[in-house]
mmCIF file of C-alpha atoms in Angstrom:
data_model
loop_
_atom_site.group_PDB
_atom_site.id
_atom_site.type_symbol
_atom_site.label_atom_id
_atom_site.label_comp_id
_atom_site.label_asym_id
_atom_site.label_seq_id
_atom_site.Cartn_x
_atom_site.Cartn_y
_atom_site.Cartn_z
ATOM 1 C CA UNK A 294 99.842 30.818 71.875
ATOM 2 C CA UNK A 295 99.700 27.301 70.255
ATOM 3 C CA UNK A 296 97.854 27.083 66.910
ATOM 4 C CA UNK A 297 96.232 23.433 65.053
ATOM 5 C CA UNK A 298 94.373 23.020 62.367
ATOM 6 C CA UNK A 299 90.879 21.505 63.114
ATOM 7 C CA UNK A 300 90.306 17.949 62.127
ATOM 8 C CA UNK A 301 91.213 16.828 58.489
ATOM 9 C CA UNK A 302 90.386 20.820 57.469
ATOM 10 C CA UNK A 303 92.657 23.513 57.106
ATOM 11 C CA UNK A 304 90.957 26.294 59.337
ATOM 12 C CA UNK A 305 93.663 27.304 61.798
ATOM 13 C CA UNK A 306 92.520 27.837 65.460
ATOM 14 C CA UNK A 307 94.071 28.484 68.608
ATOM 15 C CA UNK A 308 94.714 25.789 71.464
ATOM 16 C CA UNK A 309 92.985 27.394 73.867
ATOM 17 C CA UNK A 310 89.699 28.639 72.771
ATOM 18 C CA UNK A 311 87.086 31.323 74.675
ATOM 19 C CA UNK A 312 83.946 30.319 75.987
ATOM 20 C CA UNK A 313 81.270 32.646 76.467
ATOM 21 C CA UNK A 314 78.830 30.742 77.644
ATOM 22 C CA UNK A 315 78.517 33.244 80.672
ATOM 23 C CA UNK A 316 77.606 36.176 78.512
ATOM 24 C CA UNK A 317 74.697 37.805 79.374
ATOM 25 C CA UNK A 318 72.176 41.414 79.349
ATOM 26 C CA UNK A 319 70.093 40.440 81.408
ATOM 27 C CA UNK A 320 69.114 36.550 81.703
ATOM 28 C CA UNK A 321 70.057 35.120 85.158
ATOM 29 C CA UNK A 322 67.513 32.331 84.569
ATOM 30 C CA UNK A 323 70.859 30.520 85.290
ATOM 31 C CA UNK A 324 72.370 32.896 87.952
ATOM 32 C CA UNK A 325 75.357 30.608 88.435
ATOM 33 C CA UNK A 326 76.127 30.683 84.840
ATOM 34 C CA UNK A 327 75.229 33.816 83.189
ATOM 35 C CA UNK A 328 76.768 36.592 85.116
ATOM 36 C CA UNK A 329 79.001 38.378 82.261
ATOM 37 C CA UNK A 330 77.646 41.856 81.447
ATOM 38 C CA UNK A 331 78.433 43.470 78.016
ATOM 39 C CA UNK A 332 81.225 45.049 79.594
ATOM 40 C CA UNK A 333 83.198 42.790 81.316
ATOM 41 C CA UNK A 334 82.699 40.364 78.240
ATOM 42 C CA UNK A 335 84.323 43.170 76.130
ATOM 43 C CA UNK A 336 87.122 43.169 78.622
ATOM 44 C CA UNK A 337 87.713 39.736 78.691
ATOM 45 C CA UNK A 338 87.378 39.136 74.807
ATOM 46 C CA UNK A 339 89.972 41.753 74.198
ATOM 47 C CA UNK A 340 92.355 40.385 76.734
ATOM 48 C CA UNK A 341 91.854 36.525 74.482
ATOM 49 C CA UNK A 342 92.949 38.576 71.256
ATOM 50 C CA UNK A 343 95.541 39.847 72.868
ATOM 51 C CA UNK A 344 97.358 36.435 73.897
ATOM 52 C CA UNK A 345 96.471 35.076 70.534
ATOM 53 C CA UNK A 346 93.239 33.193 71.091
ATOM 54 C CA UNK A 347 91.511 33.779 67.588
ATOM 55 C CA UNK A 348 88.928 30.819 68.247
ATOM 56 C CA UNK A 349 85.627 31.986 69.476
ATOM 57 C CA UNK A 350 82.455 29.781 71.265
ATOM 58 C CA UNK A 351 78.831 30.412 72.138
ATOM 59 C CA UNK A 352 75.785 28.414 71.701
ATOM 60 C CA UNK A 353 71.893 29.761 70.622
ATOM 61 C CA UNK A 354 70.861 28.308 73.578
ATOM 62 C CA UNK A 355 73.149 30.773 76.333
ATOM 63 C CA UNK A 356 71.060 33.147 78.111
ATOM 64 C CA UNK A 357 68.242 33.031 75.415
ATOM 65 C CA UNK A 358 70.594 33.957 72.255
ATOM 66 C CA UNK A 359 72.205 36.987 74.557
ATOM 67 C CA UNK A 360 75.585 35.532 74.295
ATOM 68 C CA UNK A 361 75.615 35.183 71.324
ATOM 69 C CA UNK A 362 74.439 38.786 70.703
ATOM 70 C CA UNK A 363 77.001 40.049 72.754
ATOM 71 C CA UNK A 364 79.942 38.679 70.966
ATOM 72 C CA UNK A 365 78.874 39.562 67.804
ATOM 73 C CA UNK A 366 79.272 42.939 69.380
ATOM 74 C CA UNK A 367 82.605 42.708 70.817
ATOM 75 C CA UNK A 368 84.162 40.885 67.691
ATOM 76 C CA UNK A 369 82.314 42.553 64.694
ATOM 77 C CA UNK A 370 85.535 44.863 64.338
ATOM 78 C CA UNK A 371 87.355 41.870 63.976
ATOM 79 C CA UNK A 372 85.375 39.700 62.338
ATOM 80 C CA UNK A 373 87.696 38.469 59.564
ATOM 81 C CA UNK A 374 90.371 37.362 61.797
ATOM 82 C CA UNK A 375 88.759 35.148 64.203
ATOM 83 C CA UNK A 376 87.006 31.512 64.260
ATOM 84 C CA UNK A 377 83.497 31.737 65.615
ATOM 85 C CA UNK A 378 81.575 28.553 66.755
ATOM 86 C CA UNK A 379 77.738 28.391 67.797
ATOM 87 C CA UNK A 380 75.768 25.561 68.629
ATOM 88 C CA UNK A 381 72.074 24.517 67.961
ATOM 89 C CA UNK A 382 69.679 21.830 69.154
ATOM 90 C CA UNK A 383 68.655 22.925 73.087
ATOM 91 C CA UNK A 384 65.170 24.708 73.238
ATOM 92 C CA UNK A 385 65.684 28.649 72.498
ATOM 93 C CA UNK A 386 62.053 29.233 73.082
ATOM 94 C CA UNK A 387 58.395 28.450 74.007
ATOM 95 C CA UNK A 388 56.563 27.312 70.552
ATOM 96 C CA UNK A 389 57.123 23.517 70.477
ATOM 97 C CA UNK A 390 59.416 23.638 66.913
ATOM 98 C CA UNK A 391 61.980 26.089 68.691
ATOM 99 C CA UNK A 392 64.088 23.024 69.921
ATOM 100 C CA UNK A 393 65.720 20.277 68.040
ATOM 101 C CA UNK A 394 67.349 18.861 64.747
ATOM 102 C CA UNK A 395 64.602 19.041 62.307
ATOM 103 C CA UNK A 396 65.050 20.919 59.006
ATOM 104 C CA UNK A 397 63.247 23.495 60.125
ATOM 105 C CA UNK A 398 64.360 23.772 63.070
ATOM 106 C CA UNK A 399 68.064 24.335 61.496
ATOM 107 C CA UNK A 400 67.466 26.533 58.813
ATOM 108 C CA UNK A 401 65.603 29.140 61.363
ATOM 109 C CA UNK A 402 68.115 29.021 63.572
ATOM 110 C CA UNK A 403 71.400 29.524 61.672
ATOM 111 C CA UNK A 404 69.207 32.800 60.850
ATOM 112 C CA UNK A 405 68.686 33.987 63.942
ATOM 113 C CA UNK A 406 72.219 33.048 65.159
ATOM 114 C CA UNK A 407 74.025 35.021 61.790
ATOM 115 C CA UNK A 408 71.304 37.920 63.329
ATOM 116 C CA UNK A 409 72.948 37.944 66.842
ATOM 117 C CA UNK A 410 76.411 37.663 65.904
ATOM 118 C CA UNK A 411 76.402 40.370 62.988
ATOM 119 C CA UNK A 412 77.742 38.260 60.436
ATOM 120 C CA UNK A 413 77.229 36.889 57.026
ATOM 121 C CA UNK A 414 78.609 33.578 57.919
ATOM 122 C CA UNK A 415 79.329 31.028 61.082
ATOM 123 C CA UNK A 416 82.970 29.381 60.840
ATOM 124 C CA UNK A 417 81.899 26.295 62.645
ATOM 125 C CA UNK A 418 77.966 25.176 63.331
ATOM 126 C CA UNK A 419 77.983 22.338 66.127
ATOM 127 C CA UNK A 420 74.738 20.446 66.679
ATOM 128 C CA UNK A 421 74.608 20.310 70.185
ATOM 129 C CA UNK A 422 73.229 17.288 71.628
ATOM 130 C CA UNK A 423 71.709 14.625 70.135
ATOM 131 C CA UNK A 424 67.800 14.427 68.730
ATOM 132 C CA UNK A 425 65.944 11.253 69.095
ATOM 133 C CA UNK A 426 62.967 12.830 67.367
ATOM 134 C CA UNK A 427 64.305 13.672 63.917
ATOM 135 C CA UNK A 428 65.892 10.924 61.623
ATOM 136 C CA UNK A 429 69.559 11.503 61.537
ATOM 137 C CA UNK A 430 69.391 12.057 57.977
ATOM 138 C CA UNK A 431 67.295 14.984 58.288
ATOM 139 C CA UNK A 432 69.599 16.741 60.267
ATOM 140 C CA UNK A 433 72.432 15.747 57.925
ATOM 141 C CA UNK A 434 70.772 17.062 54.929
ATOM 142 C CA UNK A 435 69.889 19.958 56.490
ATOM 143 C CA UNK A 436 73.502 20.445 58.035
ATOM 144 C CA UNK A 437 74.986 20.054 54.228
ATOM 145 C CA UNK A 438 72.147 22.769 53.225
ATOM 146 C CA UNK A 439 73.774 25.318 55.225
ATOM 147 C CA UNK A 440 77.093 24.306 54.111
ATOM 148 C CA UNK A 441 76.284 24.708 50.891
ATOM 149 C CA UNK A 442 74.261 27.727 51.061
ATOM 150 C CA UNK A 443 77.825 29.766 52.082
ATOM 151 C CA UNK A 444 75.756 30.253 55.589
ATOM 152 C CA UNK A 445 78.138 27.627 57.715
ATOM 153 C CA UNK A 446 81.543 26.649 56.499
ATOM 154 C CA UNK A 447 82.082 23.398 59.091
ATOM 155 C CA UNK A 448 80.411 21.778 60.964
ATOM 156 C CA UNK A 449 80.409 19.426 63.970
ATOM 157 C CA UNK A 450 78.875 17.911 66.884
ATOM 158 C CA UNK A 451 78.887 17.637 70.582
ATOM 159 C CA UNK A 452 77.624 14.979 73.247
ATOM 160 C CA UNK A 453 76.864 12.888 70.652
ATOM 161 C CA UNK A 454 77.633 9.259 71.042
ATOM 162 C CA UNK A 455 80.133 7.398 69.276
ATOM 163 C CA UNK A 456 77.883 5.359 67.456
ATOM 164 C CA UNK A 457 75.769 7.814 66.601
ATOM 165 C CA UNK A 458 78.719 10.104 65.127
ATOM 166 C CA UNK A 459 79.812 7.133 63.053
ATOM 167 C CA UNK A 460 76.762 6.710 61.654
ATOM 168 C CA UNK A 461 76.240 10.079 60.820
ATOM 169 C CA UNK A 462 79.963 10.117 59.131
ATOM 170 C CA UNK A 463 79.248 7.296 57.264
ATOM 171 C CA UNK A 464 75.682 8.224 55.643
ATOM 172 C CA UNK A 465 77.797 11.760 54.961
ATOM 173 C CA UNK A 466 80.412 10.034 52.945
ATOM 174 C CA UNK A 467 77.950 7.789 51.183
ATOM 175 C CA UNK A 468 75.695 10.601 50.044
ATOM 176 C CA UNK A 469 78.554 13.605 49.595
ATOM 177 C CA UNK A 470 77.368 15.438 52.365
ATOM 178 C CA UNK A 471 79.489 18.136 54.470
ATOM 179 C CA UNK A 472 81.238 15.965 56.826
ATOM 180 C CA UNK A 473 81.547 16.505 60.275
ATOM 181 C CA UNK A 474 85.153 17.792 61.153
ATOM 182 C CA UNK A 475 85.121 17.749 64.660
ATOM 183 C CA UNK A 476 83.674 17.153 68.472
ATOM 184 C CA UNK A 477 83.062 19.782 71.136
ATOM 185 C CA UNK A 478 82.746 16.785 74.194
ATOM 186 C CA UNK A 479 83.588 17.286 77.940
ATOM 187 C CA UNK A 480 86.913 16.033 78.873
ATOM 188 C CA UNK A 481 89.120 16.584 82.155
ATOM 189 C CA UNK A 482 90.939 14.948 84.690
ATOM 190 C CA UNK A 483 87.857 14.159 86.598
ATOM 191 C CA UNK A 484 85.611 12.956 83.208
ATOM 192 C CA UNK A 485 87.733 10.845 80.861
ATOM 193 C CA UNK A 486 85.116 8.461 79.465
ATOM 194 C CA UNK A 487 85.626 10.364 76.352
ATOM 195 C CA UNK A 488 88.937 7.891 76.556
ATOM 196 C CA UNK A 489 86.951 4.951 75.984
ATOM 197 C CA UNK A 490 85.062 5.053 72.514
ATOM 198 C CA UNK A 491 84.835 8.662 71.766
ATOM 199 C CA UNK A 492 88.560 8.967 70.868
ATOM 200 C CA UNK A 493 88.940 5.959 69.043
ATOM 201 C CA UNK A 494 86.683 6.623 67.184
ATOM 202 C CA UNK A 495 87.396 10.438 66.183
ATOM 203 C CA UNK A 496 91.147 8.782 65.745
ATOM 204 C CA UNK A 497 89.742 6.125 62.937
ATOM 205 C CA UNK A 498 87.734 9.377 61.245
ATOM 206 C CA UNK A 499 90.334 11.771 61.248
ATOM 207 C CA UNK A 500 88.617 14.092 63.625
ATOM 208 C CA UNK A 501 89.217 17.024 65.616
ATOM 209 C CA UNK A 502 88.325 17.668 69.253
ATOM 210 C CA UNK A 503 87.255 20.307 71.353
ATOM 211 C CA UNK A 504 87.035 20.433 74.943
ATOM 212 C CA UNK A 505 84.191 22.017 77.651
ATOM 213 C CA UNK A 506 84.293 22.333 80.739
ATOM 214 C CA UNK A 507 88.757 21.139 81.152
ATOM 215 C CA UNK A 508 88.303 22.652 84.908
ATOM 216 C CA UNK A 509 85.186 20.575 85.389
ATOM 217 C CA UNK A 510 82.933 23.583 86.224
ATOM 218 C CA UNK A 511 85.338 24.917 88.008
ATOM 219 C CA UNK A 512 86.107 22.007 90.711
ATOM 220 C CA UNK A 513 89.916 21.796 89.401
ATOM 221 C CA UNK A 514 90.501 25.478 89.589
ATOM 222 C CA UNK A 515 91.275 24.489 93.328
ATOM 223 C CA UNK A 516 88.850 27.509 94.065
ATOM 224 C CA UNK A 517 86.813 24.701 96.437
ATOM 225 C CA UNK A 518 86.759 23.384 99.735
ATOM 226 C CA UNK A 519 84.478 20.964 100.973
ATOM 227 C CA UNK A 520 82.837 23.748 102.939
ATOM 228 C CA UNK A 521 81.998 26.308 100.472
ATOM 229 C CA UNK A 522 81.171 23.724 97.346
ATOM 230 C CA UNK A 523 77.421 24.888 98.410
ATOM 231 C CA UNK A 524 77.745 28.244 98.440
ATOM 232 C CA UNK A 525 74.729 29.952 96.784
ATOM 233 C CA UNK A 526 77.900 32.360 94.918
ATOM 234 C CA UNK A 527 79.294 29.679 93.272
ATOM 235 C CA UNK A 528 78.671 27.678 90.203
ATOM 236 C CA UNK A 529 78.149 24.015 91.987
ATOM 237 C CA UNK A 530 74.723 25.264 93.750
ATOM 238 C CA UNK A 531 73.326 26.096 90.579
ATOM 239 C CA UNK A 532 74.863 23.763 87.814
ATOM 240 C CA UNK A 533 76.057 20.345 89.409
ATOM 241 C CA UNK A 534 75.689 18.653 86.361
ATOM 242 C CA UNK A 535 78.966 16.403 86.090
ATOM 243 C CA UNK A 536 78.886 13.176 87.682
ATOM 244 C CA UNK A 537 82.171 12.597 89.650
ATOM 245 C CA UNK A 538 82.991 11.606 93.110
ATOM 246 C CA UNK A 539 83.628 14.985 94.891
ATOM 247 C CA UNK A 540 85.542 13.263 97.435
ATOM 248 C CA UNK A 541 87.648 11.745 95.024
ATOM 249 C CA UNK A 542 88.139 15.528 93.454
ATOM 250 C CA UNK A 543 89.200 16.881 96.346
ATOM 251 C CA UNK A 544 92.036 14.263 97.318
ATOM 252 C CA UNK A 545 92.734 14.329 93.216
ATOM 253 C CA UNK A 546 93.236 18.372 93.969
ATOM 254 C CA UNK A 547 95.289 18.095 96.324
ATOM 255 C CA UNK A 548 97.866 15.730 94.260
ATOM 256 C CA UNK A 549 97.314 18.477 91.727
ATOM 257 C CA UNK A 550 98.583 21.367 94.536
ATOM 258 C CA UNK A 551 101.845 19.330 94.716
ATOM 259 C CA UNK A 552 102.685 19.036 90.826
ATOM 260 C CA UNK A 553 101.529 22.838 90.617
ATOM 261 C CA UNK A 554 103.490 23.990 93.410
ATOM 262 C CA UNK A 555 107.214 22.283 91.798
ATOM 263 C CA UNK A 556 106.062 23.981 88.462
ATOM 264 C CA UNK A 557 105.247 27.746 90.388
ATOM 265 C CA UNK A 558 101.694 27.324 88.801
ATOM 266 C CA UNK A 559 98.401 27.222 89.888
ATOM 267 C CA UNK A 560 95.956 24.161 89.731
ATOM 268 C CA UNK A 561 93.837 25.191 87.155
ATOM 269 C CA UNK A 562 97.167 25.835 84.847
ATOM 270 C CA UNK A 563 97.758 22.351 85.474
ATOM 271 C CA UNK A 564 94.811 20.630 84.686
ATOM 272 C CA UNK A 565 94.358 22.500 81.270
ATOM 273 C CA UNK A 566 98.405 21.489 80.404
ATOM 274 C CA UNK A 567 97.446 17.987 81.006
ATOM 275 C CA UNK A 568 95.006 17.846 78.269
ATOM 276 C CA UNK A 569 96.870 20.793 75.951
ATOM 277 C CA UNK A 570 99.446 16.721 76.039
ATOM 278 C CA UNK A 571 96.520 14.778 74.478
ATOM 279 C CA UNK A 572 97.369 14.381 70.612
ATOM 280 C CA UNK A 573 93.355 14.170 70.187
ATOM 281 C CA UNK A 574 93.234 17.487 71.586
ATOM 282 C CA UNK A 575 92.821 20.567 69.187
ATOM 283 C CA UNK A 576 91.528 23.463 71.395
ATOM 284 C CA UNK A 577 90.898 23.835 74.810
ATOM 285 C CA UNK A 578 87.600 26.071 75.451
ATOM 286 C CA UNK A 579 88.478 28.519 78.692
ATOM 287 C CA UNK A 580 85.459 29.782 80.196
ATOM 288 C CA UNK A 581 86.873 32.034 82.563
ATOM 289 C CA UNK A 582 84.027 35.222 83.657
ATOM 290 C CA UNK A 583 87.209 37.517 85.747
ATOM 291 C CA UNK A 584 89.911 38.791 84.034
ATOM 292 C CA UNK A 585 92.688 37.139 86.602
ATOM 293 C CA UNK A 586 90.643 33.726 85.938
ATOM 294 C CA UNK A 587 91.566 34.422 82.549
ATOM 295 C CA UNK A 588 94.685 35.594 82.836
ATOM 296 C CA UNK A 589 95.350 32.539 85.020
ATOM 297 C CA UNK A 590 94.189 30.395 82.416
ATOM 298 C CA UNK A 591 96.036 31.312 79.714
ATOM 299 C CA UNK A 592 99.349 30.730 81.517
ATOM 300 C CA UNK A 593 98.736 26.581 81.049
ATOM 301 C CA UNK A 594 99.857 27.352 77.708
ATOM 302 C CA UNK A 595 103.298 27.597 78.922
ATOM 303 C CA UNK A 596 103.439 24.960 81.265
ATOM 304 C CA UNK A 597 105.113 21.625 80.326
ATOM 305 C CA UNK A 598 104.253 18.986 82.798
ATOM 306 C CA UNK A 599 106.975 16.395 82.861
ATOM 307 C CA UNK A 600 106.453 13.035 82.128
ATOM 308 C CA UNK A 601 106.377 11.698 85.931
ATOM 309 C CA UNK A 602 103.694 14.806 86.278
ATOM 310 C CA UNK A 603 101.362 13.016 83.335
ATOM 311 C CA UNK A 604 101.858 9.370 84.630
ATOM 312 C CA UNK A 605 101.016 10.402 87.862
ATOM 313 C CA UNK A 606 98.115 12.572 87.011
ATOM 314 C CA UNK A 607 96.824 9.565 84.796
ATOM 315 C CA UNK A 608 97.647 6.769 87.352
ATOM 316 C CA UNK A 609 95.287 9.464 89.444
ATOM 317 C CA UNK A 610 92.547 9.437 87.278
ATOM 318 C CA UNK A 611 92.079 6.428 85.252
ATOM 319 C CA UNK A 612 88.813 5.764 84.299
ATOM 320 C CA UNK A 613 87.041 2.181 85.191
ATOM 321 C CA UNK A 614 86.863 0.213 82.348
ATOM 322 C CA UNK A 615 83.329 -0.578 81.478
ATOM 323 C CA UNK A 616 82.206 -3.460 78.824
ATOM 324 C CA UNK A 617 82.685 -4.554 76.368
ATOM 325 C CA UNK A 618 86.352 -2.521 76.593
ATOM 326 C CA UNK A 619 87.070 -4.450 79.844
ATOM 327 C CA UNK A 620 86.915 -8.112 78.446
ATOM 328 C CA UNK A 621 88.383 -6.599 75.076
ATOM 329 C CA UNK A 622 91.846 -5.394 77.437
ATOM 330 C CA UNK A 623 91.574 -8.796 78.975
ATOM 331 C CA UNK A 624 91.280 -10.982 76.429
ATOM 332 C CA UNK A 625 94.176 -9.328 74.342
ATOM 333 C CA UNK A 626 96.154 -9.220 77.695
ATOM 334 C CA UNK A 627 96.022 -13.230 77.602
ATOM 335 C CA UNK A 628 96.575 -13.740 74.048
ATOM 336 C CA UNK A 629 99.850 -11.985 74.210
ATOM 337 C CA UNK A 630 100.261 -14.199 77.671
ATOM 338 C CA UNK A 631 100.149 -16.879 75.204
ATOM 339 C CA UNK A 632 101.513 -15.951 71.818
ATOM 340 C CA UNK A 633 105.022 -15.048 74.367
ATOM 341 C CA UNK A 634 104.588 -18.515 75.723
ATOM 342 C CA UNK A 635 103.757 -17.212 79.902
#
């Protein structure tokens, strides 16, 4: 297993990272989603120790708080040598205040999360979309409160906007608040607008990044034809919630079978290895719900994709510039045309 430090901090953490978003006892309120009985999540978590994962990620918001309650189970043996993220922001219940990035909102729920996962403190508390409701210094203040309180230790932020993040950072630094050290943001072969703002930005602030969804629900696990992508069993007729060109997935898979094939890996191994190459890239989460998915997954960590591999895979997916980055590329493009006299 590969190990990083997150961000600007010291806390070690594995490359790949486990996702147990699927996690449930009971909720199937997203029955393509939460399908992971206590069992098989026990299974699974042990099997992520055991190939050195020590980085750990569930959300508040997974099957009403049920993943989260289940790996505080399965890790409360081993609490003191593993990372464990949870998230906060999506609504966790009916009353109108159980959603959000208010104060209050905040400080109830790092309660109720420390509850579910059996512990006296949360390594890393990610706010998990962004709130247009609350002022953003609210839900800084209240972010350093639980910092402070010995309740969090870091914190971060995912699906936030670039602006937004810098914002945040700034107003942190200029009133000694805990900082953010990192961003949980989706990022794959088939979503790389992360490439566009997002990392520049993280770059210029010294932060670290953490990946959802590397196998973009599933689509580059290779699992998919364009006959079964409806299939009531898997997770596209329930959760379609990326927006990429399907056709252009397929024919991208395919490419993908080729690379995989010279390498005597699978497709899913390969699409994890290509971002496991981004320098932005701390830890990869792996969201597997089958052991041999698992398994599967954790073999990218040994797969080095040459460099005609990554230029092709790039060449493959290279996202469309949008503005102002496109007239920014072209108007530095004809300066150096003219400071090298063409």
């Amino acid at each position: 297993m590969q190990y990083t430090t997150l961000g600007r901090t010291g806390l070690a953490v594995s490359r790949l990272a486990f996702g147990a978003m699927t996690f449930t006892s009971g909720d199937r309120s997203l029955g393509a989603i939460y399908k992971t009985d206590a069992d098989v999540a026990d299974a699974l978590v042990g099997q992520a120790l055991d190939a050195g994962i020590n980085f750990f990620d569930t959300a508040d918001a997974y099957a009403s708080g049920q993943s989260e309650t289940i790996l505080g189970q399965v890790l409360m043996a081993r609490r003191s040598e593993v990372v464990i993220a949870t998230k906060v922001g999506f609504r966790t219940g009916t009353p109108l205040g159980h959603a959000g990035l208010s104060r209050r909102h905040i400080l109830w729920s790092v309660e109720e999360s420390l509850k579910r996962l059996r512990t006296d403190w949360i390594d890393v508390y990610i706010v998990h979309k962004e709130d247009p409701f609350t002022p953003l210094e609210e839900t800084l203040s209240a972010l350093d409160a639980v910092v402070r309180s010995g309740k969090v230790r870091y914190i971060g932020f995912s699906n936030w906007s670039a602006w937004k993040v810098a914002a945040a950072l700034e107003i942190q630094k200029a009133n000694g608040l805990a900082p953010f050290t990192h961003g949980q943001m989706h990022y794959s072969l088939l979503g790389r607008d992360v490439e566009r703002d997002i990392l520049p930005m993280m770059q210029r602030y010294g932060l670290g990044l953490t990946v959802w969804s590397p196998l973009a629900s599933g689509f580059l696990s290779g699992k998919y034809t364009r006959e079964t992508l409806g299939d009531p069993d898997n997770r596209y007729s329930g959760f379609d919630i990326l927006p990429f060109d399907k056709e252009q997935g397929f024919s991208l898979v395919e490419r993908m079978r080729v690379i995989a094939a010279s390498h005597g890996a699978s497709v899913a191994q390969v699409a994890i290895a290509w971002l496991l190459t981004k320098k932005a890239v701390s830890s990869v989460l792996l969201g597997a719900s089958k052991p041999h998915q698992l398994a599967d997954n954790l073999g990218a960590a040994e797969l080095v994709l040459d460099e005609g591999d990554l230029a092709a895979l790039d060449a493959a997916t290279e996202p469309a510039p949008v503005y102002p980055n496109w007239f920014i590329d072209n108007l530095v493009d004809e300066s150096q045309k003219v400071a090298l006299g063409r």
